[in-house]
CSV table of C-alpha atoms and ligand atoms in Angstrom, one decimal:
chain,number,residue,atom,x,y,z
T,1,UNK,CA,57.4,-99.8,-33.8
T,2,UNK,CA,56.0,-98.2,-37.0
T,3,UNK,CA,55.5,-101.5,-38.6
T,4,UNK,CA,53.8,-102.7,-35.1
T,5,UNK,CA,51.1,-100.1,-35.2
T,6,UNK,CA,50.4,-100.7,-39.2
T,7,UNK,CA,50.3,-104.3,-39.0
T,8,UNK,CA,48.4,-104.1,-36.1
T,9,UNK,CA,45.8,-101.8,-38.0
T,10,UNK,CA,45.7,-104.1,-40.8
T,11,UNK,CA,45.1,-107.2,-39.0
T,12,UNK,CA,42.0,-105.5,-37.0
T,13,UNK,CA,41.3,-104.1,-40.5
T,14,UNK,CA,41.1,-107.8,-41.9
T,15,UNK,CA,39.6,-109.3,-39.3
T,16,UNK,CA,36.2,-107.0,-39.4
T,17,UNK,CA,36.4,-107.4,-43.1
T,18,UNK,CA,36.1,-111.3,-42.0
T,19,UNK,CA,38.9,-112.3,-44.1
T,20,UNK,CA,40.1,-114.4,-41.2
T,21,UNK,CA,40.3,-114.6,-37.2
T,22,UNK,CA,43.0,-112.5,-35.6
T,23,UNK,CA,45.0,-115.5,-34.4
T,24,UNK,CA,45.7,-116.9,-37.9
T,25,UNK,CA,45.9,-112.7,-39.7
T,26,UNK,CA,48.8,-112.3,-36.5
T,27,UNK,CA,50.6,-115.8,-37.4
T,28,UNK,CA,50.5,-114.6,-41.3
T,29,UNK,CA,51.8,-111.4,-41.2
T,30,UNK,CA,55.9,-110.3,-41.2
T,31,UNK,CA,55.7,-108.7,-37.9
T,32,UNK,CA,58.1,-110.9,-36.0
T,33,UNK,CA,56.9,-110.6,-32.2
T,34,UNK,CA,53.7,-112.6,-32.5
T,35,UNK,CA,53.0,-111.9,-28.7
T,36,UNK,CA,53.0,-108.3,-29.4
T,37,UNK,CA,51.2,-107.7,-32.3
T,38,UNK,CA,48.8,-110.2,-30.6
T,39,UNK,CA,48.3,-108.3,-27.6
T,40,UNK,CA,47.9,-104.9,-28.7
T,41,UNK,CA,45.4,-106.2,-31.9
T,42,UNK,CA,43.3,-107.7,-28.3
T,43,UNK,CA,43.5,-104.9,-26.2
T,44,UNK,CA,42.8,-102.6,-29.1
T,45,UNK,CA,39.4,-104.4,-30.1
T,46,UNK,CA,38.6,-104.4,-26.6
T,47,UNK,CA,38.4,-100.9,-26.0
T,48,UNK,CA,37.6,-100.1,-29.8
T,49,UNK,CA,34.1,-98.7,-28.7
T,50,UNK,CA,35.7,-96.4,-25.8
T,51,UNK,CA,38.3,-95.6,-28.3
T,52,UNK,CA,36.0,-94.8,-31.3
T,53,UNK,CA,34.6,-92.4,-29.2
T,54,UNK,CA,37.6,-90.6,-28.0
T,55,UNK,CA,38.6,-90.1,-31.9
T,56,UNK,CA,35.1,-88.4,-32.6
T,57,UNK,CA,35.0,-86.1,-29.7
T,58,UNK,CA,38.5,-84.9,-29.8
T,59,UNK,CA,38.2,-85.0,-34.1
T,60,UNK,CA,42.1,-85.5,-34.5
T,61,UNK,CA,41.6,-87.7,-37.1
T,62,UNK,CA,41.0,-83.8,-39.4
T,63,UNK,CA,43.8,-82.7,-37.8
T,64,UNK,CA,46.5,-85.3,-38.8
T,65,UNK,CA,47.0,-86.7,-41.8
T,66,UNK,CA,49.3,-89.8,-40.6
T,67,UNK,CA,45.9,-90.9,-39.0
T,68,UNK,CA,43.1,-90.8,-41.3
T,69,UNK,CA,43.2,-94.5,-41.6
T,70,UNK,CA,40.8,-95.4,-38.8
T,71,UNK,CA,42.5,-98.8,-37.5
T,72,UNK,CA,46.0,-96.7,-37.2
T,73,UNK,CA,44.3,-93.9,-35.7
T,74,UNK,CA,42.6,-96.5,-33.2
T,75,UNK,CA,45.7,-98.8,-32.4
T,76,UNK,CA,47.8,-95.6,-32.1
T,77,UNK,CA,45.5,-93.8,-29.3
T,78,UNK,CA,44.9,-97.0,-27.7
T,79,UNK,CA,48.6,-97.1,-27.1
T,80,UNK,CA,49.1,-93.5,-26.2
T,81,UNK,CA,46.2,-93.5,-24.0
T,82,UNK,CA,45.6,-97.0,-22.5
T,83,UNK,CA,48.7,-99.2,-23.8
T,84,UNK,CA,52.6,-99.0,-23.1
T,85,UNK,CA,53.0,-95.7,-24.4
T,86,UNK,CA,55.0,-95.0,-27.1
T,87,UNK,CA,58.8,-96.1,-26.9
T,88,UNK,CA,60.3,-94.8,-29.7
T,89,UNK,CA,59.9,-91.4,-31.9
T,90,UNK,CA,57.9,-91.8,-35.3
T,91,UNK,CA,55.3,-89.7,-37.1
T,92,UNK,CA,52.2,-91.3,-35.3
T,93,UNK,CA,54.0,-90.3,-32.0
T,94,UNK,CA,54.2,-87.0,-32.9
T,95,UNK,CA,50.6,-86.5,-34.7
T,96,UNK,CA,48.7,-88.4,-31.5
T,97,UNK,CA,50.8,-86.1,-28.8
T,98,UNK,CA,49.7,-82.9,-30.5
T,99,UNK,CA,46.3,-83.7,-28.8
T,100,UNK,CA,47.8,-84.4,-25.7
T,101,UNK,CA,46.0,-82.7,-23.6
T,102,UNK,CA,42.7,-83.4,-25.3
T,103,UNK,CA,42.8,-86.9,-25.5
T,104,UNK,CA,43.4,-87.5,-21.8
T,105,UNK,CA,40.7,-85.0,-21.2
T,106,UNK,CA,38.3,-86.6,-23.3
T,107,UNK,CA,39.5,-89.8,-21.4
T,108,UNK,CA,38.8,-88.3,-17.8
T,109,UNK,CA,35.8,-87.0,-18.4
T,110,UNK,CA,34.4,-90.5,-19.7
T,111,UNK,CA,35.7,-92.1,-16.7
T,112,UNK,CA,34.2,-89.8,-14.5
T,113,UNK,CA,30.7,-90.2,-16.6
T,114,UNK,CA,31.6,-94.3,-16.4
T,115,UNK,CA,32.2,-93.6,-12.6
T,116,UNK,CA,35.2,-95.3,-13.4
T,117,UNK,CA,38.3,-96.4,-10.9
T,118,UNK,CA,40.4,-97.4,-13.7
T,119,UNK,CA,40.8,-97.7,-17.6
T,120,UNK,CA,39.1,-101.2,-17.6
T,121,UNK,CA,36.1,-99.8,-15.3
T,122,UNK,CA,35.2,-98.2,-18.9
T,123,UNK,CA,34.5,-101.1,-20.2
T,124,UNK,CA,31.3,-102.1,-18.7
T,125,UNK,CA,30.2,-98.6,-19.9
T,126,UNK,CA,31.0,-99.0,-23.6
T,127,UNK,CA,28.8,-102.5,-23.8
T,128,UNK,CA,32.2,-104.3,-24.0
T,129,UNK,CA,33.8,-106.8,-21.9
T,130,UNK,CA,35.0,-106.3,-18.4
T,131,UNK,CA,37.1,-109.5,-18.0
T,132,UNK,CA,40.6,-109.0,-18.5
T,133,UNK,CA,43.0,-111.3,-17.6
T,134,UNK,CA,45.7,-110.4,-15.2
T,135,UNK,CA,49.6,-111.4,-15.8
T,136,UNK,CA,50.3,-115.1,-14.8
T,137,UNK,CA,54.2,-115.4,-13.5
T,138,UNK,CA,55.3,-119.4,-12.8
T,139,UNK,CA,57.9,-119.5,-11.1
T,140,UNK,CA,60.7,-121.9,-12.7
T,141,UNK,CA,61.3,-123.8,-8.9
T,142,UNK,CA,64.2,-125.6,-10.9
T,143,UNK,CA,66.3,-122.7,-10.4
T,144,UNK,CA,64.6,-120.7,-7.5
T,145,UNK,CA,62.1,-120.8,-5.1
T,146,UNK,CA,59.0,-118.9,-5.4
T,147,UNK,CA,60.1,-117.9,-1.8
T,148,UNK,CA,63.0,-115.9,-3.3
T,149,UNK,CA,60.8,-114.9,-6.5
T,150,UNK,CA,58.2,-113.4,-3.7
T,151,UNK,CA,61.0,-111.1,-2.1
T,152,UNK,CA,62.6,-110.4,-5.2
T,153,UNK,CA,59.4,-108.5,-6.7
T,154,UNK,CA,59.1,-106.7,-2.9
T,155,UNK,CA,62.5,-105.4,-3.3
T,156,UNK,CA,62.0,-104.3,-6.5
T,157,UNK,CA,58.3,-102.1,-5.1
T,158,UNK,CA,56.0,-104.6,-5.7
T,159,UNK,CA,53.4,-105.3,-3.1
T,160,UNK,CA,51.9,-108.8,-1.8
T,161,UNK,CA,48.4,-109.0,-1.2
T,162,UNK,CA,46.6,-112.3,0.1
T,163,UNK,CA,43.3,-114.5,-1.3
T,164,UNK,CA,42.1,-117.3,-1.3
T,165,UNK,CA,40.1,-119.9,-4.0
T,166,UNK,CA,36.7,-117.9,-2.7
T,167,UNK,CA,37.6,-114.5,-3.4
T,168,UNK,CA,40.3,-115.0,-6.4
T,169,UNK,CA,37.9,-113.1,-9.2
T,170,UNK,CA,37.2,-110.4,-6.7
T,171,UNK,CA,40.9,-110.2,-5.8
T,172,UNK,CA,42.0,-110.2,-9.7
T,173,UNK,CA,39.6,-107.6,-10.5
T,174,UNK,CA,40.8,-105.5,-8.0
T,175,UNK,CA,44.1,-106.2,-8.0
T,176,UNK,CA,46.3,-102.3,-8.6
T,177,UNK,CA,49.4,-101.9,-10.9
T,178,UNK,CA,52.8,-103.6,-9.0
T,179,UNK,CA,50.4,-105.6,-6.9
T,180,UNK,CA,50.5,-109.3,-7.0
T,181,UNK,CA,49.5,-112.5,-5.0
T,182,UNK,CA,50.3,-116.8,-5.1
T,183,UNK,CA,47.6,-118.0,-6.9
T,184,UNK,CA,45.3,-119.9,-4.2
T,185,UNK,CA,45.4,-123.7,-6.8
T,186,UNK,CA,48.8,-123.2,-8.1
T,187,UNK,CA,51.1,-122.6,-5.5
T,188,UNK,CA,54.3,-122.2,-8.2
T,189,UNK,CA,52.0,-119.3,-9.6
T,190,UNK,CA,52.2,-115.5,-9.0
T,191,UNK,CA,49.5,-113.6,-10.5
T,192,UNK,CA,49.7,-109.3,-11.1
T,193,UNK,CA,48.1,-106.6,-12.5
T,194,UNK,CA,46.7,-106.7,-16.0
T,195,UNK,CA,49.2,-105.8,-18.6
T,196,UNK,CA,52.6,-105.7,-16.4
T,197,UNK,CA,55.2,-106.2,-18.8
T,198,UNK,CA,57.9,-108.6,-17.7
T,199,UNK,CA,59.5,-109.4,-21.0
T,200,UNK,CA,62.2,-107.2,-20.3
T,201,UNK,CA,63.0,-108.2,-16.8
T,202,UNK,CA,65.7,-110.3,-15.9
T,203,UNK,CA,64.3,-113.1,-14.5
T,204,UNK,CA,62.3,-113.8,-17.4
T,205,UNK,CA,65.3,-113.7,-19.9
T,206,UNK,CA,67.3,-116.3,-17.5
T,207,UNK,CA,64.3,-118.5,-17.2
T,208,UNK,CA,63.8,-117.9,-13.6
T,209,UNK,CA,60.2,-117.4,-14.4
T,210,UNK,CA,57.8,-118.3,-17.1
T,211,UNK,CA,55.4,-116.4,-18.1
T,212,UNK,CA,52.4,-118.8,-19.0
T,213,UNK,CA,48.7,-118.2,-18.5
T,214,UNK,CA,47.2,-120.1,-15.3
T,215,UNK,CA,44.6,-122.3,-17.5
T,216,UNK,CA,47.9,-123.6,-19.6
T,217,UNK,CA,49.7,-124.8,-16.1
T,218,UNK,CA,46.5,-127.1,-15.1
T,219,UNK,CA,47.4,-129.9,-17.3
T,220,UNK,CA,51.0,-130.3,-15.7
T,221,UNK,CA,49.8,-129.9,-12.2
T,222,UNK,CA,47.4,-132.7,-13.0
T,223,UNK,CA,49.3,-134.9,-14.6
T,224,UNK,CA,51.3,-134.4,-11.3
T,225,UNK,CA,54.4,-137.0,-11.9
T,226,UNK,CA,56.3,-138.1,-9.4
T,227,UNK,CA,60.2,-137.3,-9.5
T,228,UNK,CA,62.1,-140.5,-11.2
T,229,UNK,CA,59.0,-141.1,-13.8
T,230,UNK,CA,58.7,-141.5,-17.0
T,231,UNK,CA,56.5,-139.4,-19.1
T,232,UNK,CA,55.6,-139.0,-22.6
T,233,UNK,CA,54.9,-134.8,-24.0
T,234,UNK,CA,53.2,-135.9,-26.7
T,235,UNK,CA,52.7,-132.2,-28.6
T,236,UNK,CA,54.6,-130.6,-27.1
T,237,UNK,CA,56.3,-127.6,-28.6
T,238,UNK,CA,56.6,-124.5,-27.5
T,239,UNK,CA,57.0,-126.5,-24.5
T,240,UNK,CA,55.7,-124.5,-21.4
T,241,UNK,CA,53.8,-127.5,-20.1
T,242,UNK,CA,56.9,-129.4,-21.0
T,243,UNK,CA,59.3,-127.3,-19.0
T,244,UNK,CA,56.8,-127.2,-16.1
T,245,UNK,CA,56.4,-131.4,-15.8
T,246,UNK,CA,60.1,-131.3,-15.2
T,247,UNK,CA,59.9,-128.5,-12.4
T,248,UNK,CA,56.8,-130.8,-10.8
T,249,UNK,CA,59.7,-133.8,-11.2
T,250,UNK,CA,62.6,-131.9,-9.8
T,251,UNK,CA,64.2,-133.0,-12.8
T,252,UNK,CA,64.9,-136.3,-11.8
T,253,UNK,CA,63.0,-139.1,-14.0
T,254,UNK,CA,62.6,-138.4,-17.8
T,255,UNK,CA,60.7,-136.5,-20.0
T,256,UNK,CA,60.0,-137.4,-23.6
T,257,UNK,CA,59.1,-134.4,-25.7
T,258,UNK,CA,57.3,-134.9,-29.3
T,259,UNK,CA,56.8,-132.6,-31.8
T,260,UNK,CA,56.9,-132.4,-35.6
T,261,UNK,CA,56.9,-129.1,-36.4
T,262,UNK,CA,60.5,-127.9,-37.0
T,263,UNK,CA,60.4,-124.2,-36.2
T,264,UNK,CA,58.3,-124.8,-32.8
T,265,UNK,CA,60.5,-127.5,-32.0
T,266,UNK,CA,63.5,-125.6,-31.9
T,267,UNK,CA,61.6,-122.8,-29.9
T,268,UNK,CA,61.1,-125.5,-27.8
T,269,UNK,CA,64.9,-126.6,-27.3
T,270,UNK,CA,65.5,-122.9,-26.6
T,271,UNK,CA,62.9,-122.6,-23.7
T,272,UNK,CA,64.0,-126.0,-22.2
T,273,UNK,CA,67.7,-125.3,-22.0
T,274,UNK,CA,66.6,-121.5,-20.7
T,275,UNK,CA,64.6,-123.3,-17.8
T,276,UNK,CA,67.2,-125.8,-17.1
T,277,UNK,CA,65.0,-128.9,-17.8
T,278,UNK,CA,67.7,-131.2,-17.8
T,279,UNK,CA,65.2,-134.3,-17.4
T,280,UNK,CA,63.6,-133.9,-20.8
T,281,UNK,CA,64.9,-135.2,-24.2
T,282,UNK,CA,63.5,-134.0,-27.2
T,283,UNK,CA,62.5,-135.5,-30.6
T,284,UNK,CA,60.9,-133.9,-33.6
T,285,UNK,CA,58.9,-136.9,-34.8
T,286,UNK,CA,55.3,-137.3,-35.3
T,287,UNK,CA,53.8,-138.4,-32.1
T,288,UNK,CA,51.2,-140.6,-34.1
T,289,UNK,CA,54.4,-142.4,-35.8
T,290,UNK,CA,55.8,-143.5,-32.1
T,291,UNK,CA,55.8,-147.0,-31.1
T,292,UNK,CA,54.1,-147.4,-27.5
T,293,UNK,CA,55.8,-150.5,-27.5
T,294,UNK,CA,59.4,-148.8,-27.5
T,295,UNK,CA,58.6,-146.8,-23.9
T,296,UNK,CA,56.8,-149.6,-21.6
T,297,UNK,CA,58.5,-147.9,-18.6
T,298,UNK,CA,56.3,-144.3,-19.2
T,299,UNK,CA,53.1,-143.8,-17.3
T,300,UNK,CA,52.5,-140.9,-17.7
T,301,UNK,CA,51.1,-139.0,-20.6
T,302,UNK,CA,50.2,-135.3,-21.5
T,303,UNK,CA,48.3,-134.9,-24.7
T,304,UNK,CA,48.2,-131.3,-25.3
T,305,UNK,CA,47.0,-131.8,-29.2
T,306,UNK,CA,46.6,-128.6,-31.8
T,307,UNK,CA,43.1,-127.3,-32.2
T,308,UNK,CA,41.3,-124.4,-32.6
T,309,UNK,CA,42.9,-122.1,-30.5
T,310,UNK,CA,39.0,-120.7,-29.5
T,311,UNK,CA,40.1,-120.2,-26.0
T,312,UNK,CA,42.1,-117.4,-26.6
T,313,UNK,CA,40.9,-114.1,-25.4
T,314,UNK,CA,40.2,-112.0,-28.7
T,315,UNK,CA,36.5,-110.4,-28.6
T,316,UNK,CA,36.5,-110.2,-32.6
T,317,UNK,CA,37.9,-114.1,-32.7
T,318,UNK,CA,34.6,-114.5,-30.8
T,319,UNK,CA,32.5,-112.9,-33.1
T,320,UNK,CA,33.8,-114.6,-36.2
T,321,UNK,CA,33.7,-118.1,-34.7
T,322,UNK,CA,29.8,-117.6,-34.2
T,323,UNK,CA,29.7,-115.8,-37.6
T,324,UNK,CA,31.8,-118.7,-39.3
T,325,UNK,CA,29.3,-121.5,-40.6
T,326,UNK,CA,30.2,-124.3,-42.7
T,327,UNK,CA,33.8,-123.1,-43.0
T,328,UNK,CA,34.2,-123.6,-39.2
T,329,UNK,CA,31.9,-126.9,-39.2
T,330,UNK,CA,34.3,-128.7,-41.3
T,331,UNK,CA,37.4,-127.4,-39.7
T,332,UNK,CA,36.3,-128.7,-36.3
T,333,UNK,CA,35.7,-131.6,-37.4
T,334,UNK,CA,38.7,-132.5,-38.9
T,335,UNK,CA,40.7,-131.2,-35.4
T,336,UNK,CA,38.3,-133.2,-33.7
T,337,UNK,CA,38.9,-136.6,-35.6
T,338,UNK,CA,42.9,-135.5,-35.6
T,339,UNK,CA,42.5,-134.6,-31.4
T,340,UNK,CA,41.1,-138.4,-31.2
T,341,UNK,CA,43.4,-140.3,-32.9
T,342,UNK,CA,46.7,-138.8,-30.7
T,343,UNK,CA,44.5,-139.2,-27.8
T,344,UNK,CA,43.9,-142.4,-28.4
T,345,UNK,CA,47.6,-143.2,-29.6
T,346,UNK,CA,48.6,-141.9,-26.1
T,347,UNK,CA,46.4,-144.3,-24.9
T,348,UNK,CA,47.8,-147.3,-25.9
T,349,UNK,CA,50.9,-146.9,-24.3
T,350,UNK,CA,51.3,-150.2,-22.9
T,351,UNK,CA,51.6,-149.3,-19.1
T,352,UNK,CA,50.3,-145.9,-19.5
T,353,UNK,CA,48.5,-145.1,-15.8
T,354,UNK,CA,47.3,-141.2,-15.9
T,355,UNK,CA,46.9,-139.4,-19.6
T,356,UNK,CA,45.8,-135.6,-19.1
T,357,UNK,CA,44.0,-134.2,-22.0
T,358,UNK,CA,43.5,-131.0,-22.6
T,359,UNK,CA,42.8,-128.0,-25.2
T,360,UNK,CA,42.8,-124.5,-25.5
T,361,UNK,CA,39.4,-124.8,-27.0
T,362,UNK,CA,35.7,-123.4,-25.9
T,363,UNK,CA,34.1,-126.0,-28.4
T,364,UNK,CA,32.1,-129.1,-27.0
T,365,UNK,CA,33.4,-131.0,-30.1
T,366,UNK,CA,37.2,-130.7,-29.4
T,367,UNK,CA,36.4,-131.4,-25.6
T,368,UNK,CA,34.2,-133.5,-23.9
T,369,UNK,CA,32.9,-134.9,-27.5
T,370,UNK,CA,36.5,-136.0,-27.7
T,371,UNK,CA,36.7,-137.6,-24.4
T,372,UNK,CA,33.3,-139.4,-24.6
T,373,UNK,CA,34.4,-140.7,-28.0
T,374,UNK,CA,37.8,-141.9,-27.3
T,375,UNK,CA,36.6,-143.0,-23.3
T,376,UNK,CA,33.8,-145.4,-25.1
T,377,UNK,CA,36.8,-146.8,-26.9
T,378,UNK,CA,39.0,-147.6,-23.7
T,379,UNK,CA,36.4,-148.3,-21.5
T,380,UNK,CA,37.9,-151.6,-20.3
T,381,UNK,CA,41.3,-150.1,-19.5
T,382,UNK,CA,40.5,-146.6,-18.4
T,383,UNK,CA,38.1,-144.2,-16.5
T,384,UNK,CA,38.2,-140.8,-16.1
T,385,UNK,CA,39.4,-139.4,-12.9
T,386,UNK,CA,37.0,-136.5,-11.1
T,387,UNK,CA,40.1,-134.0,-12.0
T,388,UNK,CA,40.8,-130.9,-9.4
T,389,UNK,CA,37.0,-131.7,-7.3
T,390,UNK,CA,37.2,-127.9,-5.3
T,391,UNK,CA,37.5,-126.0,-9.0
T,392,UNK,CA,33.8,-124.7,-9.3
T,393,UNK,CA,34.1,-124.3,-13.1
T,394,UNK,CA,33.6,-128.2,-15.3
T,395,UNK,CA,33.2,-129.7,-18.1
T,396,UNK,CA,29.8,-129.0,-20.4
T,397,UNK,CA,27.4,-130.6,-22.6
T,398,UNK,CA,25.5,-133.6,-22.5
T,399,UNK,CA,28.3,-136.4,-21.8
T,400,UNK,CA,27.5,-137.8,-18.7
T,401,UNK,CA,30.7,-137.8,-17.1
T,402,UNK,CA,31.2,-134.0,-18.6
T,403,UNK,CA,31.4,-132.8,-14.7
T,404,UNK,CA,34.4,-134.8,-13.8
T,405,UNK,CA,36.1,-132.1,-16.3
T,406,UNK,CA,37.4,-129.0,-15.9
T,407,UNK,CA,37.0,-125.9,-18.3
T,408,UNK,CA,38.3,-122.3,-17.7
T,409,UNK,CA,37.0,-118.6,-19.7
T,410,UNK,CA,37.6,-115.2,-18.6
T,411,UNK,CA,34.4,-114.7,-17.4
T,412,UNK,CA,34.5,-117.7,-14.4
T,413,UNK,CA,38.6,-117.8,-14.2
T,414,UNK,CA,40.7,-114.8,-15.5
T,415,UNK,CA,41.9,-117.4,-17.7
T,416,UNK,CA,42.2,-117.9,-21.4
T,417,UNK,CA,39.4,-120.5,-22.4
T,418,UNK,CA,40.8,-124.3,-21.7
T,419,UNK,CA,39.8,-127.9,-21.0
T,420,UNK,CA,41.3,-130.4,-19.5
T,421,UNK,CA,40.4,-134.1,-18.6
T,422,UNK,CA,42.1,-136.8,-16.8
T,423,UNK,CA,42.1,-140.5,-17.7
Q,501,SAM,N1,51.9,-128.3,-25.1
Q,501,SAM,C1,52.5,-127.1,-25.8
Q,501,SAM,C2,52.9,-126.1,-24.8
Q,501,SAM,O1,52.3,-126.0,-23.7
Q,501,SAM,O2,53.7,-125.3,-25.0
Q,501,SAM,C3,51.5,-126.6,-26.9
Q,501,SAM,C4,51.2,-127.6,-27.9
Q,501,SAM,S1,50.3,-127.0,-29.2
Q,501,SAM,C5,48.7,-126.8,-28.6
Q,501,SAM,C6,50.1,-128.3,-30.3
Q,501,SAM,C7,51.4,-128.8,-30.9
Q,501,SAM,O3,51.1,-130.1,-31.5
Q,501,SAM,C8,52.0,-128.0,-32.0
Q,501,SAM,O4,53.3,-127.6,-31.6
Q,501,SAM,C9,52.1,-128.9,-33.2
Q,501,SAM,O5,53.2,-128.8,-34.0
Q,501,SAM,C10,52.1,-130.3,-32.5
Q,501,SAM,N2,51.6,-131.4,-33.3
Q,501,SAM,C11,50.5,-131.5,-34.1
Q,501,SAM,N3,50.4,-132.7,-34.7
Q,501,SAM,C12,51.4,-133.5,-34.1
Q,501,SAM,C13,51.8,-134.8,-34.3
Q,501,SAM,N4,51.1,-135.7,-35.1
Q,501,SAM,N5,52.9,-135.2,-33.6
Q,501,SAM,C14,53.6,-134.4,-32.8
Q,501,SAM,N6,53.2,-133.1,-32.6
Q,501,SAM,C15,52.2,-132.7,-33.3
């Protein structure tokens, strides 16, 4: 836990300094659990400005010595006050719960000034953002039924609440602590409070659920294939959507899984035997390097490329992406160009019939740039299908078939930012 809350401090640290976005400071750094570090880095910047002030009225930072580095100070209270609380005993433990009973009064008396219900009603108040995205729990229906997930959760003194595709936001941003409802698109989807943890609970370590944001189960769920098809994953480590094409194909049929990065490929072999996804076979091969010619029975193809990762829900990320320049240009450019040519790969699959795209991208030039590209290319064979028509929320820009998309952000979805196209 110690080495959570400095590495966390230093990545924040480094990523105002602008010596790199939080995604790739997290990914470099020794601290093992990604996710965590991750997480509390976000949540952190989130609420830095409420936080900043906390530390100046309340002036702890004279008072302790362990804290008078500001980035451990502010991960530290954020955890204390707004976070999971501290788990274990360590000299930041100690020095923040000295001030106990200041720091929660200094927190109480901004809410009631914000005329805030809850922690993130602060936010709106600070001149930060008041999205937060809630927990998304899909239900593995190879080994249960969201049925038995549903009464599972009630036992355990969670409540059900109902919604529907008009009121989802509203619903999300009201939803309290151990509340939780089926996602109105998704039915395989439960979606709870902000920030319940579920990494400890049993049906996570069992791979009875999965927990994997709702933008990331679109491409799957449009892909939709048939039980007894044949489908090609073409990047496809860590393997959520992977794992979830096999629960759409009850596991009957066959799932080919590339990917050629050794260490997420064998996360990926973890995860699939976890979920049961006895359909899929995996190969750690680059996708580009595949012969279509060797798999004329698959029709189906999910193209799930790397790219920037801009999607993801990190305010500071944000601000350095519009800060970045020529650095950032060239980078997107090369993704782009590298997005294209496994997209079009995928493609060529002699009997391929439905190829889902998609990215966890905000940029026009790693979405519907590549789709307009690549579709202008395969015009003759291929068109692009009007993908999910009752999601409000598509595709940008100036291609003329950018509506026939479908992108997801915080702001319009509770999602991480996403595209996805369907050809
Ligand atoms: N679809 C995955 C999921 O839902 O868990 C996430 C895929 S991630 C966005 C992109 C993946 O593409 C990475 O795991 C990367 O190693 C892989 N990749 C990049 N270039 C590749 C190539 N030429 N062939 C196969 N895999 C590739």
């Amino acid at each position: 836990m110690i080495l959570l809350y400095r590495e966390a401090a230093s990545v924040i640290q480094n990523a105002t300094d602008k010596k790199g976005a939080v995604k790739t400071l997290v990914l470099n750094c020794r601290f093992k659990n990604k996710k965590q570090l991750q997480a509390l880095v976000c949540e952190t910047l989130k609420y830095r400005s409420v936080l900043e002030k906390i530390l100046e009225s309340t002036g702890i930072q004279q008072h302790e010595k362990v804290l008078r580095d500001k980035w451990l100070a502010l991960v530290t209270v954020y955890e204390f006050l707004l976070g999971q609380g501290f788990r274990k005993d360590s000299p930041y433990k100690q020095a923040v719960e000295r001030h106990k009973a200041a720091l929660t009064a200094e927190l109480a008396r901004m809410k009631i000034q914000a005329k805030a219900k809850n922690n993130s009603g602060l936010l709106s108040d600070s001149g930060a953002s008041e999205v937060t995205i809630p927990r998304y729990v899909r239900v593995n229906t190879l080994k249960v039924s969201v049925k038995e997930v549903i009464g599972y959760f009630a036992r355990e003194d969670f409540t059900q609440v109902t919604t529907s595709s008009a009121r989802f936001m509203e619903t999300v941003s009201s939803l309290k602590p151990r509340h939780f409802f089926q996602d109105p698109h998704i039915p395989e989807l439960l979606v709870f409070a902000a920030g319940t943890d579920l990494h400890d609970h049993t049906y996570y370590k069992t791979g009875l659920i999965i927990l994997q944001d709702k933008a990331s189960c679109i491409p799957a769920f449009a892909l939709q294939p048939p039980p007894g098809s044949h489908v090609v994953d073409c990047c496809a480590a860590p393997g959520n959507k992977t794992t979830h094409l096999a629960a759409i194909m009850q596991n009957q049929g066959r799932v080919i899984a590339f990917d050629r990065d050794m260490k997420r490929f064998s996360t990926m072999n973890t995860l699939i035997i976890r979920a049961g996804a006895s359909c899929i076979r995996s190969e750690l091969k680059d996708f580009l390097k595949v012969d279509p010619n060797a798999h004329k029975d698959v029709r189906y193809l999910l193209v799930d490329p790397s790219c920037s990762g801009s999607g993801d829900f990190c305010e500071l990320d944000d601000f350095i992406e519009s800060e970045g320049g020529k650095q950032e240009k060239s980078r997107l450019e090369k993704l782009s160009n590298f997005q294209a040519q496994i997209l079009k790969h995928a493609l060529a699959f002699p009997n391929a019939e439905r190829v889902v795209y998609s990215t966890c991208s905000i940029h026009e030039q790693e979405n519907e740039s590549v789709v307009r590209d690549v579709l202008s290319q395969v015009e003759e064979d291929f068109e692009l299908e009007e993908l999910l028509p009752n999601f409000q929320h598509r595709g940008e820009g100036s291609f003329r078939e950018a509506a026939k998309c479908v992108r997801m952000s915080a702001e319009i979805d509770a999602t991480h930012g996403f595209f996805v196209a369907c050809f």
